[in-house]
JSON list of C-alpha atoms in Angstrom, two decimals:
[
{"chain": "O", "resi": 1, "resn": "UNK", "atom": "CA", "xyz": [33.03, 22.93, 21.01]},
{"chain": "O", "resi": 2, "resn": "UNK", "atom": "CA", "xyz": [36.90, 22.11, 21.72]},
{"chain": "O", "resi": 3, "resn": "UNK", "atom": "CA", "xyz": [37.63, 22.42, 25.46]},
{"chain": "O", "resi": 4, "resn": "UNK", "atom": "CA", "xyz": [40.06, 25.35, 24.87]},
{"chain": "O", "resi": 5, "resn": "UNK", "atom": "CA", "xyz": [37.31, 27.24, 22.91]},
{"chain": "O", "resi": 6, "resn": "UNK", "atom": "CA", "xyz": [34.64, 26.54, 25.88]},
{"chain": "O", "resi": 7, "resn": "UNK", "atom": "CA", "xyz": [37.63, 28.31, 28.01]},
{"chain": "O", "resi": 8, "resn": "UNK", "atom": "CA", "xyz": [38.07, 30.74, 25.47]},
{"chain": "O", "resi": 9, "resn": "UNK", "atom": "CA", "xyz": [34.48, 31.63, 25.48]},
{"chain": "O", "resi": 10, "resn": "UNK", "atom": "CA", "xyz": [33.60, 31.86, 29.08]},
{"chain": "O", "resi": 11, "resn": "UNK", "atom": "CA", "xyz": [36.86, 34.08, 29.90]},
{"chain": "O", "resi": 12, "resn": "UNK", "atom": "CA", "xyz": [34.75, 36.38, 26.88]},
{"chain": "O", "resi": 13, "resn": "UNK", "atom": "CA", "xyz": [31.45, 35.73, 28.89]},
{"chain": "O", "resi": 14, "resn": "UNK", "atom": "CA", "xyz": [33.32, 36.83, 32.47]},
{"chain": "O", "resi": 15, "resn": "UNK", "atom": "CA", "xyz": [34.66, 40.07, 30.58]},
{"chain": "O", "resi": 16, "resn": "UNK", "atom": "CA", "xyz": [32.27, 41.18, 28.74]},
{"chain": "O", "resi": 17, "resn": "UNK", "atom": "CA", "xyz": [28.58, 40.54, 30.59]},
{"chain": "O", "resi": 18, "resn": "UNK", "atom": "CA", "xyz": [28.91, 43.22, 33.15]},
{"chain": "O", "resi": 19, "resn": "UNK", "atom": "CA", "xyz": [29.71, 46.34, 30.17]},
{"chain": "O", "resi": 20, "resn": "UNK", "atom": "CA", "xyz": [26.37, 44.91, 27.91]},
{"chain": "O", "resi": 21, "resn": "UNK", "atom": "CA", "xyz": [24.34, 44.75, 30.89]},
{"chain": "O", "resi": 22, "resn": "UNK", "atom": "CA", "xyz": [24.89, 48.42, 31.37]},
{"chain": "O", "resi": 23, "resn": "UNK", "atom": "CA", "xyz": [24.23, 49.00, 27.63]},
{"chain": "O", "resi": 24, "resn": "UNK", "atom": "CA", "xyz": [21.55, 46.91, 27.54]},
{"chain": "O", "resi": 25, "resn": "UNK", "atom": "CA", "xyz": [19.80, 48.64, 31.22]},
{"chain": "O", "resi": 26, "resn": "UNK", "atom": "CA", "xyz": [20.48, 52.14, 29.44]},
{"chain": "O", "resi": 27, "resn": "UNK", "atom": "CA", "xyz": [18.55, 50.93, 26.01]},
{"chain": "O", "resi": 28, "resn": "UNK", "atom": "CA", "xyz": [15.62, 49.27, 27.60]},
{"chain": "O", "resi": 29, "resn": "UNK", "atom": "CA", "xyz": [15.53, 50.41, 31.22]},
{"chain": "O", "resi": 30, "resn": "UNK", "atom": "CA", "xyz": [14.95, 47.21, 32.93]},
{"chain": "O", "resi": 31, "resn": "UNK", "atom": "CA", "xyz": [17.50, 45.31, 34.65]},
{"chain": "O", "resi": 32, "resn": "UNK", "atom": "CA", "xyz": [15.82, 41.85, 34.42]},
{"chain": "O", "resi": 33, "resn": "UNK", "atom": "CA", "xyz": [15.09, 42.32, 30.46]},
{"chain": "O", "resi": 34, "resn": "UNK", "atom": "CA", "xyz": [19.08, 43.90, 29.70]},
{"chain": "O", "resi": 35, "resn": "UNK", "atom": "CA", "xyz": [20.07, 40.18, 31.76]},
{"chain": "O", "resi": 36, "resn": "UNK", "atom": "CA", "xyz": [17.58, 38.57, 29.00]},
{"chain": "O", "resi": 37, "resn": "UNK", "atom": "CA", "xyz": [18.65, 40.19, 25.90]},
{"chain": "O", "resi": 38, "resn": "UNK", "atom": "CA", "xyz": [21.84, 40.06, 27.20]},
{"chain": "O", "resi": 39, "resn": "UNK", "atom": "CA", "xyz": [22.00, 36.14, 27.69]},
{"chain": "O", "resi": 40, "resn": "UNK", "atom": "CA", "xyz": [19.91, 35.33, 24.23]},
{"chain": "O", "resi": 41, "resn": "UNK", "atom": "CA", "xyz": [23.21, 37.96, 22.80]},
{"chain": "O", "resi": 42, "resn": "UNK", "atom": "CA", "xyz": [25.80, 36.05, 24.41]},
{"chain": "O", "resi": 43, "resn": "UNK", "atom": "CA", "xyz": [23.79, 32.35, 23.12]},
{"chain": "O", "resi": 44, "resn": "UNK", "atom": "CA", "xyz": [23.73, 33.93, 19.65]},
{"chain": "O", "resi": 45, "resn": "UNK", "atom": "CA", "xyz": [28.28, 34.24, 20.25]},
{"chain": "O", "resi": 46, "resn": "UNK", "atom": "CA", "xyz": [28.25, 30.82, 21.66]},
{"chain": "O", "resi": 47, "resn": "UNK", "atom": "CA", "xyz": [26.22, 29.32, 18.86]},
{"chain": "O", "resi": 48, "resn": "UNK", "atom": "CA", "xyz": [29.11, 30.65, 16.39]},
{"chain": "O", "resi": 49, "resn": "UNK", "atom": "CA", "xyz": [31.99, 30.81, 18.20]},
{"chain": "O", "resi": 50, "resn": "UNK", "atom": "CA", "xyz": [33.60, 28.38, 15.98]},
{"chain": "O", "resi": 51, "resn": "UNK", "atom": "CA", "xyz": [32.93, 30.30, 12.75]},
{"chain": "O", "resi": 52, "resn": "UNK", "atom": "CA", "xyz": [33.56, 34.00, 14.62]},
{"chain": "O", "resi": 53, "resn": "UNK", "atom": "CA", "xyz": [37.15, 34.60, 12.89]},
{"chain": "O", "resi": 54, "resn": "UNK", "atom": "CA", "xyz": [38.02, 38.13, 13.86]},
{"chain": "O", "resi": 55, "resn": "UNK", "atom": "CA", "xyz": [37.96, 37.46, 18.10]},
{"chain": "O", "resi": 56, "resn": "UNK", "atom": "CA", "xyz": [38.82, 41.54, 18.45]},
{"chain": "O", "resi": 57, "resn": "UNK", "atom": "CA", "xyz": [35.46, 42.00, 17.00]},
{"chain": "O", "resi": 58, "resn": "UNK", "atom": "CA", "xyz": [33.79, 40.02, 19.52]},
{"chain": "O", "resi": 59, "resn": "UNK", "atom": "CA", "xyz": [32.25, 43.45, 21.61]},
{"chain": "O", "resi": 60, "resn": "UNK", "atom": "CA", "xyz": [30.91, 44.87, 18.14]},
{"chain": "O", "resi": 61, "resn": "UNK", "atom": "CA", "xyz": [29.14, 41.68, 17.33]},
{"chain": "O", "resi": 62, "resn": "UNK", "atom": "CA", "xyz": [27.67, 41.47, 20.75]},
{"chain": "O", "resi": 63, "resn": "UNK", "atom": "CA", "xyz": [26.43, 44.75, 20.95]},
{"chain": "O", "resi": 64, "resn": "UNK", "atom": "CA", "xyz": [24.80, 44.90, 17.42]},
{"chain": "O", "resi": 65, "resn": "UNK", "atom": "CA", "xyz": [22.79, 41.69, 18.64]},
{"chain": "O", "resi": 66, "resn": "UNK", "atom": "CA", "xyz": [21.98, 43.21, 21.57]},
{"chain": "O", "resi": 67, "resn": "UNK", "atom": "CA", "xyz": [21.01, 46.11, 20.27]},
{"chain": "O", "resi": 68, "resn": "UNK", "atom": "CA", "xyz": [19.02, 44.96, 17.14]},
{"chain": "O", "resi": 69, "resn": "UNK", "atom": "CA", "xyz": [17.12, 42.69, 19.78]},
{"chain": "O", "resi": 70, "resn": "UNK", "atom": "CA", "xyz": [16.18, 45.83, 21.86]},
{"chain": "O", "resi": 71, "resn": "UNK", "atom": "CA", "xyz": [14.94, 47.41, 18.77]},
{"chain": "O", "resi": 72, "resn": "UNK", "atom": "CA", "xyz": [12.89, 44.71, 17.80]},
{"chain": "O", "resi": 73, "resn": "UNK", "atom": "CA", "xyz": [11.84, 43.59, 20.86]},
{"chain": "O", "resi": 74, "resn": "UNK", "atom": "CA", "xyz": [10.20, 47.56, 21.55]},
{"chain": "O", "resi": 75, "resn": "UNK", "atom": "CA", "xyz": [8.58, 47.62, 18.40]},
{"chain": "O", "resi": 76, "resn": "UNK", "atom": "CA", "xyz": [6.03, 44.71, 19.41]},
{"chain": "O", "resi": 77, "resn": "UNK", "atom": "CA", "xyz": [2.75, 46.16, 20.39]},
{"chain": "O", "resi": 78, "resn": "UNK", "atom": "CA", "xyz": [2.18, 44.33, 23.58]},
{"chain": "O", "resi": 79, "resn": "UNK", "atom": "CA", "xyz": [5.31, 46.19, 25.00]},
{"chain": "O", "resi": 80, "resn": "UNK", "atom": "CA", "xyz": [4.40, 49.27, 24.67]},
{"chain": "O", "resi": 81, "resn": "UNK", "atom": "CA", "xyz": [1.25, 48.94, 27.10]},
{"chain": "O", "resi": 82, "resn": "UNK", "atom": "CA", "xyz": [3.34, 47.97, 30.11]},
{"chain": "O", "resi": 83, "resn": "UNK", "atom": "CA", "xyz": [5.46, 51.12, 31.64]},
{"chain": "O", "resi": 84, "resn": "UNK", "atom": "CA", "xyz": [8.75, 50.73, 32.66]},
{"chain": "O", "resi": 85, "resn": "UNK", "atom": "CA", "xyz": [10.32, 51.54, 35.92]},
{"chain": "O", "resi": 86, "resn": "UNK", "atom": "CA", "xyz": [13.52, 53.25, 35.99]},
{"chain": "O", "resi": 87, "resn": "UNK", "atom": "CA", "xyz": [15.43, 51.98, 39.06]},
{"chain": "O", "resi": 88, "resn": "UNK", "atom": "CA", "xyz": [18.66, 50.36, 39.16]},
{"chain": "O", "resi": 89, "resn": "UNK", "atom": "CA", "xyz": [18.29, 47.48, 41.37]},
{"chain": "O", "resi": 90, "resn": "UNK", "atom": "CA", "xyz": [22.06, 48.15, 42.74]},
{"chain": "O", "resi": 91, "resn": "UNK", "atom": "CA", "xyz": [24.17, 51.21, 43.40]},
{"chain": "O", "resi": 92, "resn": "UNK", "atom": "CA", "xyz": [26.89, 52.06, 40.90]},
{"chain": "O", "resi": 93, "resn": "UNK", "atom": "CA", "xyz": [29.85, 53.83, 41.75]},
{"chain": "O", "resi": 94, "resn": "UNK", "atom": "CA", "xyz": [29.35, 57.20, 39.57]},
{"chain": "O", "resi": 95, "resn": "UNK", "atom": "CA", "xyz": [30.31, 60.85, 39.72]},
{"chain": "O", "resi": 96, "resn": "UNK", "atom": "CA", "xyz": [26.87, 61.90, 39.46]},
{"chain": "O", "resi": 97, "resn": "UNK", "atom": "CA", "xyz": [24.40, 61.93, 42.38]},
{"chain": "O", "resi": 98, "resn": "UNK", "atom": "CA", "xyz": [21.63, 59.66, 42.74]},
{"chain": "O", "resi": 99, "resn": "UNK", "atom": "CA", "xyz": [19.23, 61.96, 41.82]},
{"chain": "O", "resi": 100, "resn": "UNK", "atom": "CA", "xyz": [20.72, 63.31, 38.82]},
{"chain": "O", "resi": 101, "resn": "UNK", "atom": "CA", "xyz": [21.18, 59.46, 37.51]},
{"chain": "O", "resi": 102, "resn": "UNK", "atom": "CA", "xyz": [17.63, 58.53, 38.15]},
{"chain": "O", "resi": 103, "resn": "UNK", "atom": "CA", "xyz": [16.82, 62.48, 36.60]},
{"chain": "O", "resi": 104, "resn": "UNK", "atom": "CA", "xyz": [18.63, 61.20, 33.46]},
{"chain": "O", "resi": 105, "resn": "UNK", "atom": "CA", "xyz": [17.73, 57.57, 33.35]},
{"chain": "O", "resi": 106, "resn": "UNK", "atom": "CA", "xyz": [14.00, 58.15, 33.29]},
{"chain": "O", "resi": 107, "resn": "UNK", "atom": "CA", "xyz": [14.46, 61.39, 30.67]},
{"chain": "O", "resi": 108, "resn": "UNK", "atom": "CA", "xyz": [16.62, 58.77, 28.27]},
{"chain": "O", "resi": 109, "resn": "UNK", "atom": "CA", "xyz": [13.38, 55.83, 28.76]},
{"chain": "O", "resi": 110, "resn": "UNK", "atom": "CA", "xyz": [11.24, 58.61, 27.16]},
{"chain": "O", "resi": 111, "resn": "UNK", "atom": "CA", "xyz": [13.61, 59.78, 24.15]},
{"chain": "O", "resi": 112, "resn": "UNK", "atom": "CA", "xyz": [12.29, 57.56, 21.38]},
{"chain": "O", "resi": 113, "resn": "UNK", "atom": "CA", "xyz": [14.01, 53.89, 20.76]},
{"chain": "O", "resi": 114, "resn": "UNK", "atom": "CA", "xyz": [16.16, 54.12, 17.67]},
{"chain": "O", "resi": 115, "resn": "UNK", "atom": "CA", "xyz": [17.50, 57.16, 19.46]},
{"chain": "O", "resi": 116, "resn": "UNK", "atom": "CA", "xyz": [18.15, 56.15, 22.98]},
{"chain": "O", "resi": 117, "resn": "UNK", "atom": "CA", "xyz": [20.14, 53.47, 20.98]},
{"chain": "O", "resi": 118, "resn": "UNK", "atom": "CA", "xyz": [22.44, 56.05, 19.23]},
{"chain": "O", "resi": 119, "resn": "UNK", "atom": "CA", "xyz": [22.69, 57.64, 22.22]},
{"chain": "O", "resi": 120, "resn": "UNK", "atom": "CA", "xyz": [23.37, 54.96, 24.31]},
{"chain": "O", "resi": 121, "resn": "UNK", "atom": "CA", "xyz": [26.30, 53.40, 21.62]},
{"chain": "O", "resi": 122, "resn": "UNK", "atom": "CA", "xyz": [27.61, 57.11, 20.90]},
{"chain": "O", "resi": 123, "resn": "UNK", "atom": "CA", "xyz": [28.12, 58.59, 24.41]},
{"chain": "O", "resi": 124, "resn": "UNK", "atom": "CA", "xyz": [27.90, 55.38, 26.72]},
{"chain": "O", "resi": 125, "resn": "UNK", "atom": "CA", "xyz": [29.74, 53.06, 24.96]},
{"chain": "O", "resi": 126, "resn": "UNK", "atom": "CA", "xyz": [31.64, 55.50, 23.23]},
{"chain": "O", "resi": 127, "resn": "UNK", "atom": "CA", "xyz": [31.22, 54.18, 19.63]},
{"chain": "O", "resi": 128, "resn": "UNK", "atom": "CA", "xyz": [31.77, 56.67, 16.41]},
{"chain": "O", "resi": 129, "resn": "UNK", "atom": "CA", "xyz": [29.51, 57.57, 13.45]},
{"chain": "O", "resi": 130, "resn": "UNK", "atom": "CA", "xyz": [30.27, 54.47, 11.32]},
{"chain": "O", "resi": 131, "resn": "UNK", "atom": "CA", "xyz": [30.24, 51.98, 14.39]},
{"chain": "O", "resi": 132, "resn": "UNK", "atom": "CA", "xyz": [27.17, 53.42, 15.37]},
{"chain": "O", "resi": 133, "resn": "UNK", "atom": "CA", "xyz": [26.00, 53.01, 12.11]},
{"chain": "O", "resi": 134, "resn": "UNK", "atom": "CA", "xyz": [27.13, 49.61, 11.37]},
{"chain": "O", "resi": 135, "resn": "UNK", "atom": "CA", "xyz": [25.35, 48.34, 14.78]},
{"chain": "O", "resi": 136, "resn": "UNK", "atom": "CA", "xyz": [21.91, 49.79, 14.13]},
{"chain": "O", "resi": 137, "resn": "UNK", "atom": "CA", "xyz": [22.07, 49.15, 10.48]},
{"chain": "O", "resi": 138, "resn": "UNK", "atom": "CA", "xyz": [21.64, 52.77, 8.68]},
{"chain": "O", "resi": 139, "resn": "UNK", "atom": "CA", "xyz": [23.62, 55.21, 7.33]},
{"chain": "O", "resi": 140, "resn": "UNK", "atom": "CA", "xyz": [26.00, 57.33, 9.03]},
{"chain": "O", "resi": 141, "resn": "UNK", "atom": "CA", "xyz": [23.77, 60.37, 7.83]},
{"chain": "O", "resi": 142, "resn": "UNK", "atom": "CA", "xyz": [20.58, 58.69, 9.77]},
{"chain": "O", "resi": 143, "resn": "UNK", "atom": "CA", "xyz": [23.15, 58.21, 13.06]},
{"chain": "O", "resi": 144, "resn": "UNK", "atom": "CA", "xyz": [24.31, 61.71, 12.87]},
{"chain": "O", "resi": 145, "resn": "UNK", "atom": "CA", "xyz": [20.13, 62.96, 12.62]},
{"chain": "O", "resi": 146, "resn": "UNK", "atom": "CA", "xyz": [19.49, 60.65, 15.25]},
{"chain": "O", "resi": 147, "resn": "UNK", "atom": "CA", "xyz": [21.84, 62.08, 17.72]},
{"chain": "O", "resi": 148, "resn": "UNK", "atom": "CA", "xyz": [21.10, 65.49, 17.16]},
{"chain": "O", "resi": 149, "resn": "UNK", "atom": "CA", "xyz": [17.27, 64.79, 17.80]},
{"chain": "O", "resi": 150, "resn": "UNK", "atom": "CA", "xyz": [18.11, 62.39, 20.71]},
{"chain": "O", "resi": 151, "resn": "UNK", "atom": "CA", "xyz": [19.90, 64.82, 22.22]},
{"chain": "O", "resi": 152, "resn": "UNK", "atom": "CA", "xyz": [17.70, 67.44, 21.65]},
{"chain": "O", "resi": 153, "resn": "UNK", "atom": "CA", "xyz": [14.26, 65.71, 23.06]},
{"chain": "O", "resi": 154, "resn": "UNK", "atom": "CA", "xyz": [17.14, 64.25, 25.94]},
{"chain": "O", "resi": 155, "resn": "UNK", "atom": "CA", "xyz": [17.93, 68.16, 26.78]},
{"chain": "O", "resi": 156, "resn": "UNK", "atom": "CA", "xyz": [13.37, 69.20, 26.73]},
{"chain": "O", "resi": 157, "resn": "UNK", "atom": "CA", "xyz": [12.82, 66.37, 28.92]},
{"chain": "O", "resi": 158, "resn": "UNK", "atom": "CA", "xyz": [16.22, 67.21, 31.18]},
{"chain": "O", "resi": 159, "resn": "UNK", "atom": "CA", "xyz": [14.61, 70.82, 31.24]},
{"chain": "O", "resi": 160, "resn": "UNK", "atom": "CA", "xyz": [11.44, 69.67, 32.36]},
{"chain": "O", "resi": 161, "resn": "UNK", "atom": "CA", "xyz": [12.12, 67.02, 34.64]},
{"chain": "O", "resi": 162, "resn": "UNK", "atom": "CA", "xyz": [12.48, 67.79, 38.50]},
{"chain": "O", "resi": 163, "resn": "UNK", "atom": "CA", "xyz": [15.27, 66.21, 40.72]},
{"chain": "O", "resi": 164, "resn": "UNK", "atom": "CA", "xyz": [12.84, 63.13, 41.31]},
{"chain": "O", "resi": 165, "resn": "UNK", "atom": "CA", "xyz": [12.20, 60.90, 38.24]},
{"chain": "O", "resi": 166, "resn": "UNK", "atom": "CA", "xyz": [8.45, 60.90, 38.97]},
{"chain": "O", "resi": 167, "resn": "UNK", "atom": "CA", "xyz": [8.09, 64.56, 37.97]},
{"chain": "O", "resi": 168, "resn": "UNK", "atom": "CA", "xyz": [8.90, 63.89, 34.42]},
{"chain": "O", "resi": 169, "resn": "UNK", "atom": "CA", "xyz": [6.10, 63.72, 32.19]},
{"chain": "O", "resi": 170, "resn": "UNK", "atom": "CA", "xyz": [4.98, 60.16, 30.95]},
{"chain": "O", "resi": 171, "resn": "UNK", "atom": "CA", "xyz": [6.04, 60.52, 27.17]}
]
């Protein structure tokens, strides 16, 4: 790679690593595995920097590798028989108390996968229908389904759950 590309690419990497860690944390729950996915992501850019044409797009295709990866990664048997703790391993500033977060957090790590990820890219990352869409690879119609189930199962589990993560039921 040309030494203004290598420049080029980590001023990318500096910018963009802390946002997909946070998307990646919210999809999957873990803060070491978001860093993992996050790093193969970010290999996957450098890999094809050269032939990425469209730099403005750079966040979209980061995020659809990241989150494809997530999806695949869940739906490998041996993951589901390990649970997953929900505690950030650093305070964030936020508006909303600790308690709430951690409330919320675990609730989203039991909403099922394809829809923590619509939820996650609609009202984290703030991406629309067709974005959404494009990311996850389905139809606009299958986004808009998703988010009104996600959200639903999100609001039963936020009913349900006490202030303390550990009163929310285990799936």
């Amino acid at each position: 790679m040309r030494a203004d590309a290598v420049e080029e690419f980590t001023a990318y990497v500096a910018a963009c690593s802390p946002r997909m860690r946070r998307t990646a944390f919210l999809l999957c729950g873990d803060w070491q595995r978001a860093e993992d996915e996050v790093q193969t992501a970010l290999v996957k850019l450098y890999l094809s920097w050269d032939r990425v044409r469209a730099r403005r797009s750079l966040d979209s295709y980061v995020r659809t590798t990241l989150v494809r990866a997530l999806i695949d990664e869940r739906r490998r048997p041996w993951r589901r028989e390990q649970p997953h703790a929900v505690v950030p391993d650093r305070p964030a500033a936020e508006p909303m108390g600790m308690e709430d977060r951690l409330t919320v957090r675990a609730a989203l790590a039991l909403v099922p996968q394809r829809q923590r990820a619509v939820l996650v890219l609609r009202f984290y990352d703030d991406c629309d229908v067709a974005e959404t869409a494009r990311v996850i690879g389905c139809s606009e119609g299958t986004v808009k389904s998703q988010t009104a189930r996600g959200l639903a199962r999100l609001r039963e589990l936020l009913a349900i759950c006490e202030p303390a993560p550990a009163d929310c039921p285990e799936g």
